Coordinates of C-alpha atoms and ligand atoms in Angstrom, one line a residue:
M172 CA 81.5 -83.5 55.1
K173 CA 79.0 -85.4 53.0
L174 CA 77.2 -86.4 56.2
V175 CA 77.0 -82.7 57.3
F176 CA 75.5 -81.8 54.0
S177 CA 73.0 -84.6 54.1
L178 CA 72.1 -83.6 57.6
L179 CA 71.6 -80.0 56.5
F180 CA 69.6 -81.1 53.6
L181 CA 67.4 -83.3 55.8
L182 CA 66.9 -80.3 58.2
L183 CA 65.9 -78.1 55.3
L184 CA 63.5 -80.8 54.1
S185 CA 61.9 -81.2 57.5
L186 CA 61.5 -77.4 57.8
L187 CA 59.9 -77.4 54.4
S188 CA 57.7 -80.3 55.3
S189 CA 56.5 -78.6 58.5
S190 CA 55.6 -75.4 56.6
F191 CA 53.7 -77.4 54.1
H192 CA 52.0 -79.4 56.7
S193 CA 51.0 -76.2 58.6
A194 CA 49.1 -75.2 55.5
V195 CA 47.3 -78.6 55.5
A196 CA 44.2 -77.6 57.4
R197 CA 43.2 -74.3 59.0
G198 CA 46.8 -73.3 58.7
G199 CA 49.1 -71.6 61.2
E200 CA 51.7 -73.0 63.6
R201 CA 50.7 -76.5 63.6
S202 CA 53.4 -78.6 65.2
F203 CA 55.3 -81.5 63.7
N204 CA 53.2 -84.5 63.0
S205 CA 54.1 -88.0 62.3
S206 CA 52.5 -87.9 58.8
G207 CA 54.4 -84.7 57.9
S208 CA 57.5 -86.3 56.7
F209 CA 55.6 -89.1 55.0
R210 CA 53.9 -86.6 52.7
L211 CA 57.2 -84.7 52.1
S212 CA 58.4 -86.7 49.1
R213 CA 55.5 -85.7 47.0
R214 CA 55.7 -82.0 47.8
L215 CA 59.3 -81.1 47.1
S216 CA 58.5 -78.0 45.2
A217 CA 55.4 -75.8 44.8
E218 CA 55.4 -76.6 41.1
S219 CA 55.2 -80.3 41.5
Y220 CA 52.5 -79.8 44.1
I221 CA 50.4 -77.9 41.6
D222 CA 51.1 -80.5 38.9
K223 CA 49.9 -83.1 41.3
L224 CA 46.7 -81.2 42.0
N225 CA 46.1 -80.7 38.3
R226 CA 46.3 -84.4 37.9
L227 CA 44.0 -85.0 40.8
A228 CA 41.5 -82.4 39.6
D229 CA 40.4 -85.0 37.1
G230 CA 37.0 -86.1 38.2
Y231 CA 36.4 -83.0 40.3
M232 CA 33.9 -80.3 38.9
S233 CA 35.6 -77.3 37.4
N234 CA 34.1 -73.9 38.2
S235 CA 32.0 -74.0 35.0
E236 CA 30.9 -77.5 35.7
L237 CA 29.9 -76.4 39.2
E238 CA 27.8 -73.7 37.6
E239 CA 26.2 -76.3 35.3
A240 CA 25.6 -78.6 38.2
F241 CA 23.8 -75.7 39.9
S242 CA 21.5 -75.0 37.0
A243 CA 20.8 -78.7 36.5
F244 CA 19.8 -78.8 40.2
A245 CA 17.7 -75.7 40.0
H246 CA 15.9 -77.1 37.0
R247 CA 15.3 -80.5 38.6
C248 CA 14.5 -79.3 42.1
S249 CA 12.9 -75.9 41.6
N250 CA 10.1 -76.8 44.0
I251 CA 12.5 -76.9 47.0
S252 CA 15.3 -74.6 45.9
R253 CA 16.4 -71.2 44.9
I254 CA 19.8 -70.2 43.4
Y255 CA 21.4 -66.9 44.2
S256 CA 24.8 -65.3 44.3
I257 CA 26.2 -63.4 47.3
G258 CA 28.9 -61.6 45.3
E259 CA 31.9 -62.2 43.1
S260 CA 35.4 -63.5 43.6
V261 CA 38.4 -61.3 42.7
N262 CA 38.3 -62.7 39.2
G263 CA 34.6 -62.0 38.8
L264 CA 33.2 -65.5 39.4
P265 CA 29.8 -65.5 41.1
L266 CA 29.7 -67.0 44.6
W267 CA 26.6 -69.2 44.0
V268 CA 24.4 -70.3 46.8
V269 CA 21.5 -72.8 46.7
E270 CA 18.8 -72.4 49.4
I271 CA 16.9 -75.6 50.1
S272 CA 13.5 -75.3 51.8
D273 CA 9.9 -76.1 51.1
K274 CA 9.5 -72.4 50.8
P275 CA 12.8 -71.2 49.4
G276 CA 13.2 -67.4 49.5
V277 CA 10.3 -66.9 51.8
E278 CA 10.8 -65.8 55.3
E279 CA 9.4 -68.2 57.8
A280 CA 9.6 -68.7 61.6
E281 CA 12.3 -71.3 61.0
P282 CA 16.0 -71.6 61.7
A283 CA 18.5 -71.1 58.9
F284 CA 21.7 -73.1 58.5
K285 CA 24.6 -72.6 56.1
F286 CA 27.4 -74.7 54.7
V287 CA 30.4 -73.0 53.2
G288 CA 32.8 -75.2 51.2
N289 CA 36.1 -74.6 49.5
V290 CA 37.2 -71.7 51.7
H291 CA 40.8 -72.8 50.8
G292 CA 41.2 -73.3 47.1
D293 CA 43.1 -76.5 47.5
E294 CA 40.6 -78.2 49.7
P295 CA 37.9 -79.2 47.2
V296 CA 36.2 -82.1 48.9
G297 CA 33.6 -79.9 50.6
R298 CA 32.4 -78.4 47.3
E299 CA 31.8 -81.8 45.8
L300 CA 30.0 -83.0 48.9
M301 CA 27.8 -79.9 48.9
L302 CA 26.3 -80.8 45.6
L303 CA 25.9 -84.4 46.6
L304 CA 24.0 -83.3 49.7
A305 CA 21.7 -80.9 47.8
N306 CA 20.8 -83.7 45.3
W307 CA 20.3 -86.3 48.1
L308 CA 17.9 -84.0 49.9
C309 CA 16.0 -83.3 46.7
D310 CA 15.8 -87.0 45.8
N311 CA 14.6 -88.0 49.3
Y312 CA 12.1 -85.3 50.1
H313 CA 8.9 -87.1 51.3
I314 CA 10.8 -90.4 51.2
D315 CA 13.4 -90.1 54.0
P316 CA 12.2 -88.6 57.3
L317 CA 15.5 -86.6 57.9
A318 CA 15.3 -85.1 54.4
T319 CA 11.7 -84.2 54.9
L320 CA 12.4 -82.7 58.4
I321 CA 15.2 -80.5 57.1
I322 CA 13.3 -79.3 54.0
D323 CA 10.1 -78.6 55.9
N324 CA 11.6 -77.0 59.0
V325 CA 15.0 -75.4 58.1
H326 CA 16.2 -73.0 55.5
L327 CA 19.5 -74.6 54.4
H328 CA 21.8 -72.4 52.4
I329 CA 24.8 -74.0 50.7
L330 CA 27.8 -72.1 49.3
P331 CA 29.9 -74.9 47.7
S332 CA 32.8 -72.6 46.9
M333 CA 33.8 -69.5 48.7
N334 CA 37.1 -69.4 46.8
P335 CA 36.6 -70.5 43.1
D336 CA 39.7 -68.5 42.1
G337 CA 41.9 -70.4 44.5
F338 CA 40.4 -73.6 43.3
E339 CA 41.3 -72.7 39.7
L340 CA 44.8 -71.7 40.8
R341 CA 45.2 -74.9 42.9
R342 CA 46.1 -73.0 45.9
R343 CA 45.0 -72.1 49.4
G344 CA 44.5 -68.3 49.0
N345 CA 42.3 -66.4 46.6
A346 CA 43.4 -64.7 43.4
N347 CA 45.2 -62.1 45.6
N348 CA 46.8 -65.0 47.4
I349 CA 45.1 -64.1 50.6
D350 CA 44.0 -66.8 53.0
L351 CA 40.3 -66.1 53.4
N352 CA 40.1 -67.8 56.7
R353 CA 42.5 -65.1 58.1
D354 CA 40.7 -62.2 56.5
F355 CA 37.9 -61.5 59.0
P356 CA 38.0 -58.9 61.7
D357 CA 39.5 -60.5 64.8
Q358 CA 38.2 -60.1 68.4
L359 CA 41.7 -60.0 70.0
F360 CA 44.0 -58.2 67.6
P361 CA 43.3 -55.2 65.3
I362 CA 43.9 -57.1 62.1
N363 CA 41.7 -56.9 59.0
D364 CA 39.9 -53.8 60.5
D365 CA 40.5 -51.9 57.2
V366 CA 37.2 -52.4 55.3
D367 CA 38.7 -51.5 51.9
A368 CA 41.6 -54.0 52.3
R369 CA 39.2 -56.9 52.9
Q370 CA 38.9 -59.4 50.1
P371 CA 35.6 -59.4 48.0
E372 CA 34.9 -63.0 49.1
T373 CA 35.2 -62.0 52.7
Q374 CA 33.0 -59.0 52.2
A375 CA 30.4 -61.1 50.4
I376 CA 30.1 -63.4 53.5
M377 CA 29.9 -60.5 55.8
R378 CA 27.1 -58.9 53.8
W379 CA 25.3 -62.3 53.5
L380 CA 25.2 -62.5 57.3
K381 CA 23.6 -59.1 57.5
D382 CA 20.9 -60.2 55.1
I383 CA 20.1 -63.5 56.6
Q384 CA 20.0 -64.5 60.3
F385 CA 21.6 -67.9 60.5
T386 CA 21.3 -70.0 63.6
A387 CA 24.4 -72.0 62.9
S388 CA 26.8 -73.0 60.2
A389 CA 29.8 -75.1 59.2
S390 CA 32.7 -74.4 56.9
L391 CA 34.3 -77.4 55.2
H392 CA 38.0 -77.9 55.1
G393 CA 40.5 -80.7 54.5
G394 CA 43.8 -81.9 55.8
A395 CA 42.6 -83.4 59.0
L396 CA 39.6 -85.2 60.5
V397 CA 38.1 -83.2 63.3
A398 CA 35.2 -80.8 64.2
N399 CA 36.8 -77.6 65.4
Y400 CA 34.9 -75.0 67.5
P401 CA 35.6 -71.5 69.0
W402 CA 37.6 -69.8 70.1
D403 CA 40.2 -70.1 67.4
G404 CA 42.7 -67.7 69.0
T405 CA 44.1 -66.9 72.4
P406 CA 44.9 -63.4 73.8
D407 CA 48.6 -64.3 74.4
K408 CA 49.0 -66.2 71.1
R409 CA 49.9 -69.3 72.9
K410 CA 48.4 -72.7 72.1
S411 CA 45.9 -73.4 74.9
Y412 CA 42.3 -74.2 75.4
Y413 CA 40.3 -71.0 75.1
G414 CA 36.6 -71.6 75.3
C415 CA 33.9 -69.1 74.3
P416 CA 30.8 -68.5 76.5
D417 CA 29.0 -71.3 74.7
D418 CA 31.8 -73.9 75.1
E419 CA 29.3 -76.6 76.2
T420 CA 27.0 -75.9 73.3
F421 CA 29.8 -76.0 70.8
R422 CA 31.2 -79.2 72.3
F423 CA 27.8 -80.7 71.8
L424 CA 27.4 -79.5 68.2
A425 CA 30.9 -80.6 67.3
S426 CA 30.1 -84.0 68.8
V427 CA 26.9 -84.3 66.8
Y428 CA 29.1 -84.1 63.7
S429 CA 31.9 -86.3 64.9
R430 CA 29.6 -89.0 66.4
S431 CA 27.6 -89.3 63.2
H432 CA 30.7 -89.6 61.1
Y433 CA 32.1 -92.9 60.0
N434 CA 35.2 -92.7 62.2
M435 CA 35.9 -89.1 63.2
S436 CA 35.1 -89.8 66.8
R437 CA 37.6 -92.6 66.9
S438 CA 40.4 -90.2 66.3
T439 CA 43.6 -90.9 68.2
E440 CA 44.8 -87.2 67.7
F441 CA 41.6 -85.5 69.0
V442 CA 39.5 -86.8 71.9
G443 CA 36.1 -87.6 70.5
G444 CA 37.1 -86.2 67.2
I445 CA 36.5 -82.6 68.3
T446 CA 38.8 -79.8 69.3
N447 CA 38.8 -76.2 70.6
G448 CA 40.5 -74.2 67.8
A449 CA 43.1 -72.4 70.1
F450 CA 43.9 -75.7 71.7
W451 CA 44.8 -77.2 68.3
Y452 CA 46.7 -74.2 67.1
P453 CA 45.7 -70.5 67.3
V454 CA 44.3 -68.8 64.3
Y455 CA 43.5 -65.1 64.0
G456 CA 41.0 -63.4 61.6
G457 CA 39.1 -66.7 61.1
M458 CA 35.6 -66.9 59.8
Q459 CA 34.3 -69.1 62.7
D460 CA 34.8 -66.7 65.6
W461 CA 33.5 -63.8 63.6
N462 CA 30.2 -65.6 62.9
Y463 CA 29.6 -66.3 66.6
I464 CA 30.6 -62.8 67.8
H465 CA 29.0 -60.6 65.1
A466 CA 26.2 -62.6 63.5
G467 CA 24.8 -64.7 66.3
C468 CA 25.7 -67.7 64.2
F469 CA 27.2 -70.8 65.9
E470 CA 29.9 -71.9 63.3
L471 CA 32.0 -75.0 63.3
T472 CA 35.1 -75.5 61.2
L473 CA 35.0 -79.0 59.9
E474 CA 38.0 -80.9 58.7
I475 CA 36.4 -83.6 56.7
S476 CA 39.3 -85.6 55.2
D477 CA 42.9 -86.3 56.1
D478 CA 43.9 -85.8 52.5
K479 CA 43.2 -82.3 51.3
W480 CA 42.8 -83.3 47.7
P481 CA 42.1 -87.0 47.5
P482 CA 41.7 -88.8 44.1
S483 CA 38.2 -88.2 42.8
N484 CA 37.3 -91.9 43.1
E485 CA 37.4 -91.5 46.9
L486 CA 34.7 -88.8 46.8
H487 CA 31.8 -91.2 47.0
T488 CA 33.2 -92.9 50.1
L489 CA 33.9 -89.5 51.7
W490 CA 30.3 -88.6 51.0
E491 CA 29.1 -91.8 52.7
Y492 CA 31.4 -91.1 55.7
N493 CA 30.1 -87.5 56.1
K494 CA 26.5 -87.8 55.0
M495 CA 24.9 -88.6 58.3
S496 CA 27.0 -85.9 60.0
M497 CA 25.9 -83.3 57.6
L498 CA 22.2 -84.3 57.9
N499 CA 22.3 -84.5 61.7
I500 CA 24.0 -81.2 62.2
V501 CA 21.4 -79.4 60.1
A502 CA 18.6 -81.4 61.7
S503 CA 19.9 -80.5 65.2
M504 CA 18.7 -76.9 64.4
V505 CA 15.2 -78.2 65.1
K506 CA 15.7 -81.4 67.1
T507 CA 17.7 -79.8 70.0
G508 CA 17.8 -76.6 71.9
V509 CA 15.1 -74.0 72.9
H510 CA 12.9 -72.5 70.4
G511 CA 10.0 -70.1 70.5
R512 CA 8.5 -66.8 69.6
I513 CA 8.1 -63.5 71.6
F514 CA 5.0 -61.4 71.6
S515 CA 3.9 -58.2 73.4
A516 CA 1.1 -58.7 75.9
D517 CA -0.8 -55.6 75.0
C518 CA -1.5 -56.4 71.4
G519 CA 0.2 -59.6 70.6
K520 CA 2.7 -58.3 68.0
P521 CA 6.0 -60.1 67.5
L522 CA 8.9 -58.6 69.4
P523 CA 12.5 -59.0 68.2
A524 CA 13.7 -59.4 71.7
S525 CA 17.0 -60.8 73.0
V526 CA 17.2 -64.3 74.4
I527 CA 19.8 -64.9 77.1
I528 CA 20.6 -68.0 79.1
K529 CA 21.5 -67.2 82.7
G530 CA 25.2 -67.9 83.3
I531 CA 26.2 -67.6 79.6
N532 CA 27.5 -64.3 78.5
Y533 CA 25.9 -64.3 75.1
S534 CA 22.6 -63.2 73.6
I535 CA 20.7 -64.1 70.5
Q536 CA 18.1 -62.0 68.8
A537 CA 14.6 -63.1 67.8
T538 CA 14.0 -62.2 64.2
E539 CA 12.5 -58.9 63.2
S540 CA 9.5 -60.1 61.3
F541 CA 8.3 -63.2 63.2
A542 CA 10.2 -62.8 66.5
N543 CA 11.1 -66.5 66.3
Y544 CA 14.3 -67.5 68.1
H545 CA 16.4 -70.7 68.1
R546 CA 18.8 -71.1 71.0
L547 CA 21.1 -74.0 70.6
L548 CA 22.2 -75.6 73.9
A549 CA 23.8 -78.7 75.2
P550 CA 21.1 -81.2 76.2
D551 CA 20.5 -82.8 79.6
N552 CA 20.9 -79.7 81.6
K553 CA 18.8 -77.1 83.5
Y554 CA 18.7 -73.6 82.1
E555 CA 17.1 -70.3 82.9
V556 CA 15.9 -68.6 79.7
V557 CA 15.4 -64.8 79.8
A558 CA 13.7 -62.7 77.1
E559 CA 14.6 -59.0 77.1
M560 CA 13.3 -56.1 75.1
P561 CA 13.7 -52.4 75.8
G562 CA 10.3 -51.0 76.8
Y563 CA 9.1 -54.3 78.1
K564 CA 9.5 -56.1 81.4
S565 CA 12.0 -59.0 81.1
K566 CA 10.7 -62.5 81.7
S567 CA 12.5 -65.6 82.6
T568 CA 11.7 -69.2 83.0
H569 CA 13.5 -72.4 84.2
I570 CA 13.6 -75.3 81.9
I571 CA 15.0 -78.8 82.0
L572 CA 16.4 -79.5 78.5
G573 CA 16.5 -83.1 77.5
E574 CA 17.7 -84.7 74.3
D575 CA 14.8 -83.2 72.3
A576 CA 14.0 -79.6 71.5
T577 CA 11.8 -77.5 73.9
T578 CA 9.5 -74.7 72.9
V579 CA 9.3 -71.6 75.1
D580 CA 7.2 -68.7 73.9
F581 CA 7.3 -65.4 75.8
I582 CA 4.6 -62.8 76.2
L583 CA 6.2 -59.6 77.5
E584 CA 4.3 -56.9 79.4
P585 CA 4.9 -53.3 78.4
D586 CA 7.0 -51.5 81.0
L587 CA 5.1 -48.3 81.6
S588 CA 7.7 -46.6 83.7
S589 CA 8.5 -43.3 82.0
K590 CA 12.2 -44.2 81.4
S591 CA 11.6 -46.9 78.9
K592 CA 8.3 -45.6 77.5
I593 CA 10.1 -44.0 74.5
S594 CA 11.6 -47.1 73.1
R595 CA 8.5 -49.2 73.5
R596 CA 6.7 -49.9 70.2
G597 CA 3.1 -48.9 70.2
C598 CA 0.4 -51.4 69.3
D599 CA -0.3 -49.4 66.1
F600 CA 3.2 -50.4 64.9
R601 CA 3.2 -52.5 61.8
Y602 CA 6.5 -53.7 60.4
D603 CA 5.0 -53.7 56.9
T604 CA 3.8 -50.0 56.8
E605 CA 5.9 -47.5 58.6
R606 CA 3.8 -44.7 57.1
K607 CA 0.7 -46.0 58.7
L608 CA 2.5 -45.7 62.1
K609 CA 3.0 -41.9 61.7
M610 CA -0.6 -41.3 60.6
V611 CA -2.1 -43.3 63.4
Q612 CA 0.1 -41.5 65.9
I613 CA -0.8 -38.0 64.8
L614 CA -4.5 -38.4 65.2
P615 CA -4.8 -39.2 68.9
G616 CA -2.1 -36.7 69.8
P617 CA -3.3 -34.7 72.7
K618 CA -1.3 -31.6 71.8
L619 CA -3.0 -28.2 71.6
E620 CA -1.3 -27.3 68.3
L621 CA -2.9 -30.2 66.7
Y622 CA -6.4 -29.2 67.8
L623 CA -5.7 -25.7 66.5
I624 CA -4.6 -27.0 63.1
F625 CA -7.6 -29.2 63.0
T626 CA -9.9 -26.3 63.8
L627 CA -8.2 -24.2 61.1
I628 CA -8.7 -27.0 58.5
I629 CA -12.4 -27.3 59.5
M630 CA -12.8 -23.5 59.1
F631 CA -11.0 -23.6 55.8
L632 CA -13.2 -26.4 54.6
F633 CA -16.3 -24.6 55.8
F634 CA -15.1 -21.5 54.0
L635 CA -14.5 -23.5 50.8
F636 CA -17.9 -25.1 51.1
K637 CA -19.7 -21.8 51.6
R638 CA -17.8 -20.3 48.7
R639 CA -18.9 -23.2 46.5
V640 CA -22.4 -22.8 47.6
I641 CA -22.3 -19.2 46.6
V642 CA -20.6 -19.9 43.3
N643 CA -23.1 -22.7 42.7
Y644 CA -25.9 -20.4 43.5
L645 CA -24.5 -17.8 41.1
N646 CA -23.9 -20.4 38.4
H647 CA -27.3 -21.7 38.9
R648 CA -28.6 -18.2 38.4
R649 CA -26.4 -17.8 35.4
N650 CA -27.5 -21.1 33.9
T651 CA -31.0 -19.9 34.0
T652 CA -30.1 -17.0 31.9
P653 CA -29.2 -17.2 28.2
K654 CA -25.6 -18.2 27.5
R655 CA -24.6 -14.9 26.1
S656 CA -25.2 -13.1 29.3
I657 CA -22.5 -15.2 31.0
V658 CA -19.9 -12.7 29.9
V659 CA -19.8 -10.5 32.9
Ligands
LIG994 C1 39.0 -93.4 59.1 O1 38.9 -94.2 58.0 C2 39.8 -93.9 56.9 C3 39.4 -94.8 55.8 O2 39.3 -96.1 56.3 C4 41.2 -94.0 57.4 O3 42.1 -93.6 56.3 C5 41.4 -93.1 58.6 O4 42.7 -93.2 59.1 C6 40.4 -93.4 59.7 N1 40.6 -92.4 60.7 C7 40.3 -92.6 62.0 C8 40.5 -91.5 62.9 O5 40.0 -93.7 62.4
LIG995 C1 30.5 -60.4 78.4 O1 31.0 -60.4 77.1 C2 31.4 -59.1 76.7 C3 31.8 -59.2 75.3 O2 30.8 -59.7 74.5 C4 32.5 -58.5 77.6 O3 32.8 -57.2 77.2 C5 32.0 -58.6 79.0 O4 33.1 -58.2 79.8 C6 31.5 -60.0 79.4 N1 31.0 -59.9 80.7 C7 31.3 -60.9 81.6 C8 30.6 -60.7 82.9 O5 32.1 -61.7 81.4
LIG996 ZN1 41.2 -75.2 55.1

């Protein structure tokens, strides 16, 4: 009997352990793992788990200390940074971002990259490394070539904590206990489609991506050591490899991270230290896929330490292990891929055209103001790059992409066929003054009514002029007479 009870107890424990372990990383139905039972003894109840995290929080920045670190950084490195908030958490904490660039807050024809840390409240390594990264870049500008390359050529935005409430509560979810990495609209299932039900942290990220066009990004997690790439979910909810159109590109980007890491690429669990999300375990409503589908942003989900919440004395080592990966993934925004600008042939204005790679069912947009585009691609391959814009003839070119970045500018000829005439932007168009556009368009208008109105105005002016002449003449006459006689 005793044996049966012990067996039941063990079964219960292993079930508990598996549910705990499934929450280790991105979450979900992660299968049993050799280390699962090992960690069990320390996680018998949720309370002791929180106690343990409270103890471990020693040496980690609290939310107010994070804010202080931000202002200290802003003060020290104001020449290369700008601090802003993208919104507030459920409990009203600002979601602080630091932008690092030689021209922070100024739009330039450069790619933008973002790091998002602490998506899960109990995975705080990322938020610490983010501040270390920012300070390292500041200290090494004009000293280290990689720091200088990044600051001069990329706009790097760092959000150390997407979930400050969850951090405070020592738990995965936010203050409403919602897993933020399951709160985004999903491509396969109609979950999270209710805008009002979405968490403020999620909404803040979605607004952010409308404001800024990011080329790529990475969110930082803990509980495993792997670079995870889209798709995260499968249509049949089964665990299997489900690649997105840019599978090759993503495998390359994930490898940039894992190969630059101290030992991520030597993983025995993941070949090369990278994994397709759905192949690991399917996740729905994640941030990564949403970025790629809705924001043209190539996002990776990085699991940067086996231990979700390691003792703070390990943070420096973890920084050393991840430092080159973080720098190289940001630098790959300019060191690899195809980049360029798109102009119109008739007057040379920038065109926010689409850039498509033949054979890859995905398009990225050149920016509205400078028409610069940054198309990340796996190196050592041939590609056909196409630029498309309504009202213009598409253009394509064949390139052989090596290890280094290639520049391809496009000059598109207006398509004068009547069908697309309407959508074509005239040369008089200026993105800074829309009012000017209307005025300039009215004047050369060949319409009869316009001439009529014009003639009427001339006649009216002429009439006014004549009247003024008469009045002046009369006044003149009056002025010659004594003042009293004015009263007529
Ligand atoms: C990487 O190194 C750390 C620290 O030495 C170790 O704990 C971990 O198991 C290693 N992981 C791999 C995949 O080699
Ligand atoms: C291309 O992707 C879109 C979704 O973005 C999909 O609707 C369409 O069917 C795809 N086309 C091909 C040829 O796969
Ligand atoms: Zn996580």
